[in-house]
Amino acid sequence: MEQSSSYANLEEYDVWNWNIKSCFIDDVISEIKPLDLILFSGNSLISKTIKIIEKGKYGIGNISHVGVVVDHTLFPDLKEMSEYKLYIWESTSSKCNPEESMLETIGSFKNVFGVQIRDLEKVIMCYNNSEGKVFWGKLKNNPLKRKHGETENDHQNRLNVIISKIQDIYQNYGSSSYNFSCINLGASIYPWMRPLRNIKSYINKKIIKYRSRKKKKDLFCSEFVAIVYKELGVISDVEPKNITPIDFLGITENGISFIFKNIVEVETKKQL
């Protein structure tokens, strides 16, 4: 793929034909902002299954995983986070990958599978090393950006509200496990499977007595991102459990419009 020293403009790529420019992460790291989206195309069994189902439904199956960029400013209480690094907040099954299983999870919740905060560059390295691909989606309307005409004081007050919402999300979903259910995955794409998902959910809640009442909801990666983005106003009028990774490209009927200023493939020169 063609290498570029800067990211692609909207008119320079074609999502349907997947004609997207690429660049090295070092060339754009300063332009990646918290709450931007990172999209992945992986080669694990779970990733391939997701891409096959998406392609069967929508005719395009290039994205198998998504996560949100975060940094220390959004998690002021997590002292493990470096002020010089970007991290990815995601619900992932990637601990199945021996290389990724060695990556440190930041924060109070040390899930093996599920919601985690990890070093963004190291995650990108892992995907590159396993011949996966990683894409950066720069938000058109990032809620952290100061609005036109907004005073500095009003902007700071709004940022404080956003940080408070993120802390609530972290407490509510930080210990959530990854959702490995094929029924739930199918139901997120095919409406006819959703009654079956409802029955499964009912059984889990009402019949299986050994299931802990304190157990957090299991989440797909795209469901978790949709929860974050919906709470922060990036997207609206969507049901997070019906969202798949490909929906964030704005090409399906699931209610997400195109939210990016641009998308570019990012690679790393480094090795773990």
XYZ file of C-alpha atoms in Angstrom:
272
model
C 0.000 0.000 0.000
C 1.206 3.503 -0.813
C 3.017 5.255 2.007
C 2.151 8.871 2.775
C 3.673 11.369 5.165
C 0.258 12.677 6.210
C -3.253 11.348 6.616
C -5.780 11.020 3.808
C -8.541 13.523 3.120
C -12.120 12.302 2.826
C -12.114 12.482 -0.996
C -8.834 10.553 -1.207
C -10.157 7.185 -0.158
C -12.930 4.846 -1.169
C -14.442 2.844 1.679
C -16.345 0.445 -0.554
C -13.266 -0.490 -2.598
C -11.052 -0.079 0.475
C -8.736 2.302 -1.375
C -7.195 3.897 1.719
C -3.771 5.469 2.061
C -1.354 4.384 4.742
C 1.319 6.047 6.834
C 3.587 5.293 9.753
C 2.191 5.975 13.214
C 5.160 8.245 14.014
C 4.088 10.598 11.218
C 0.574 11.160 12.572
C 0.752 10.427 16.303
C 0.570 14.143 17.128
C -2.670 14.438 15.126
C -4.449 11.492 16.749
C -6.713 12.884 19.453
C -8.503 11.323 22.417
C -11.919 9.904 21.396
C -10.799 9.283 17.798
C -11.640 5.746 16.662
C -9.152 2.976 15.918
C -10.426 0.264 13.563
C -8.792 -3.128 13.113
C -8.795 -5.908 10.549
C -7.522 -8.983 12.360
C -6.667 -12.552 11.390
C -7.816 -14.488 14.456
C -10.696 -16.953 14.217
C -13.032 -14.479 15.932
C -11.917 -11.639 13.621
C -12.394 -13.737 10.489
C -15.847 -14.840 11.665
C -16.929 -11.230 12.228
C -15.649 -10.160 8.795
C -17.360 -13.070 7.024
C -20.714 -12.278 8.669
C -20.372 -8.550 7.874
C -19.466 -9.248 4.255
C -22.384 -11.650 3.882
C -24.817 -8.982 5.100
C -23.348 -5.736 3.748
C -20.983 -6.773 0.957
C -17.970 -5.381 2.801
C -16.133 -7.051 5.655
C -12.884 -5.214 6.259
C -13.303 -4.301 9.932
C -13.314 -6.823 12.777
C -12.622 -4.675 15.840
C -12.852 -1.085 17.110
C -11.582 0.863 20.106
C -11.523 4.447 21.372
C -8.353 6.530 21.792
C -7.894 7.872 25.333
C -5.155 9.577 27.328
C -4.320 10.605 30.896
C -6.475 13.759 30.718
C -9.630 11.624 30.514
C -8.561 9.373 33.400
C -6.934 11.716 35.926
C -7.143 9.086 38.690
C -5.245 6.399 36.756
C -1.686 7.160 37.778
C -0.363 4.323 35.597
C -1.139 6.328 32.458
C 1.769 8.289 31.036
C 1.151 11.871 29.919
C 3.326 11.134 26.882
C 1.322 8.201 25.520
C -1.978 7.451 23.865
C -4.020 4.432 24.884
C -6.867 2.426 23.406
C -10.033 1.697 25.399
C -11.664 -1.428 24.024
C -13.533 -4.630 24.712
C -11.295 -7.286 23.265
C -10.786 -11.014 22.911
C -7.209 -10.459 21.770
C -5.687 -12.026 24.875
C -6.145 -15.219 22.831
C -3.136 -13.955 20.866
C 0.032 -14.960 22.806
C 1.827 -11.779 21.744
C -0.999 -9.494 22.866
C -1.427 -11.430 26.098
C 1.864 -9.894 27.235
C 0.568 -6.317 26.919
C -0.098 -4.514 30.180
C -3.660 -3.535 31.040
C -3.962 -0.107 32.656
C -6.333 0.657 35.520
C -8.274 -1.020 38.289
C -9.821 -3.745 36.129
C -7.396 -6.388 34.846
C -9.653 -8.349 32.520
C -8.230 -11.229 30.524
C -11.048 -10.897 27.987
C -13.172 -7.777 27.869
C -12.888 -4.045 28.506
C -9.285 -2.910 28.801
C -7.045 0.149 28.455
C -3.751 -0.589 26.688
C -0.844 1.217 25.069
C -2.007 2.205 21.563
C 1.339 1.900 19.802
C 2.007 -1.532 21.291
C -1.420 -2.790 20.206
C -0.746 -1.531 16.672
C 2.627 -3.340 16.705
C 0.916 -6.586 17.695
C -1.567 -6.326 14.835
C 1.198 -5.493 12.357
C 3.292 -8.422 13.590
C 0.373 -10.808 13.014
C -0.276 -9.334 9.533
C -3.399 -7.526 10.699
C -4.224 -3.978 9.671
C -5.034 -0.918 11.775
C -6.907 2.228 10.737
C -7.305 5.600 12.411
C -10.636 7.391 12.062
C -10.352 11.085 12.924
C -13.671 12.374 14.276
C -15.289 15.244 12.401
C -16.887 16.597 15.563
C -14.762 15.582 18.515
C -16.620 16.569 21.731
C -13.309 17.548 23.340
C -12.653 20.259 20.787
C -13.466 23.835 21.752
C -16.585 25.003 19.905
C -16.773 28.177 17.872
C -17.676 31.062 20.167
C -17.239 28.987 23.322
C -15.412 30.780 26.129
C -12.419 29.108 27.756
C -14.357 28.781 31.006
C -17.374 27.215 29.298
C -15.104 24.847 27.399
C -13.423 23.708 30.610
C -16.773 23.190 32.307
C -17.930 21.065 29.391
C -14.695 19.048 29.492
C -15.274 18.400 33.185
C -18.723 17.006 32.372
C -17.215 14.751 29.675
C -14.544 13.465 32.067
C -17.232 12.770 34.675
C -19.248 10.785 32.113
C -16.156 8.808 31.157
C -15.531 7.967 34.811
C -19.119 6.724 35.092
C -18.660 4.544 31.997
C -15.417 3.207 33.433
C -17.089 2.255 36.721
C -20.156 0.758 35.023
C -18.389 -1.212 32.276
C -14.700 -1.382 33.244
C -14.980 -4.964 34.460
C -17.222 -6.180 31.626
C -16.131 -9.347 29.844
C -15.991 -9.855 26.100
C -19.164 -11.241 24.553
C -18.290 -14.523 22.828
C -21.921 -15.378 21.997
C -22.537 -16.278 18.349
C -26.234 -15.607 18.926
C -25.546 -12.067 20.083
C -23.134 -11.462 17.199
C -25.697 -12.694 14.690
C -28.459 -10.631 16.310
C -26.386 -7.453 16.036
C -26.491 -7.866 12.238
C -29.663 -9.837 11.495
C -32.909 -8.478 13.034
C -34.621 -11.885 12.754
C -32.163 -13.254 15.347
C -32.959 -10.607 17.966
C -35.932 -12.470 19.523
C -33.563 -15.410 20.047
C -31.091 -13.050 21.727
C -33.885 -11.794 23.980
C -34.766 -15.349 24.988
C -31.116 -16.093 25.725
C -30.861 -12.934 27.828
C -34.015 -13.869 29.752
C -32.624 -17.335 30.495
C -29.342 -15.864 31.712
C -31.093 -13.433 34.032
C -33.988 -15.514 35.357
C -33.092 -19.188 35.219
C -29.348 -19.625 35.665
C -29.218 -19.071 39.415
C -25.452 -19.461 39.798
C -24.849 -16.379 37.661
C -23.664 -13.525 39.892
C -26.047 -10.601 40.143
C -23.043 -8.314 40.285
C -21.635 -9.587 36.988
C -21.263 -6.822 34.418
C -22.818 -7.076 30.989
C -20.694 -8.909 28.397
C -19.824 -6.542 25.552
C -18.704 -6.768 21.951
C -16.067 -4.211 20.976
C -18.500 -2.244 18.811
C -21.206 -2.327 21.470
C -18.799 -0.830 23.997
C -17.663 1.921 21.602
C -21.297 2.694 20.763
C -22.055 3.050 24.492
C -19.142 5.501 24.906
C -19.962 7.510 21.788
C -23.689 7.644 22.528
C -23.100 8.865 26.082
C -20.748 11.581 24.808
C -23.019 12.657 21.951
C -20.822 11.468 19.074
C -23.670 9.265 17.848
C -27.370 9.158 18.744
C -30.557 7.166 18.167
C -28.781 3.806 18.027
C -29.100 0.628 20.054
C -25.484 -0.229 21.030
C -26.080 -3.989 21.142
C -27.091 -3.884 17.452
C -23.881 -2.159 16.327
C -21.038 -4.039 14.608
C -17.542 -2.756 13.739
C -18.450 -2.105 10.096
C -21.353 0.158 11.174
C -18.867 2.869 12.158
C -18.078 3.402 8.476
C -21.599 4.801 8.071
C -22.527 2.423 5.243
C -25.207 0.274 6.904
C -28.794 0.866 7.964
C -28.029 0.778 11.689
C -28.254 4.519 12.210
C -24.633 5.712 12.364
C -23.807 8.419 9.834
C -20.251 8.956 8.603
C -18.543 10.452 11.669
C -14.981 10.776 10.394
C -13.047 13.605 8.826
C -10.728 11.004 7.346
C -9.554 7.406 7.673
C -5.986 6.217 7.136
C -4.148 2.966 7.693
C -1.447 3.275 10.342
C 1.632 1.094 10.629
C 4.607 0.981 12.929
C 8.289 0.659 12.115
C 8.989 -0.890 15.499
C 8.801 -4.468 16.717
C 7.823 -5.656 20.201
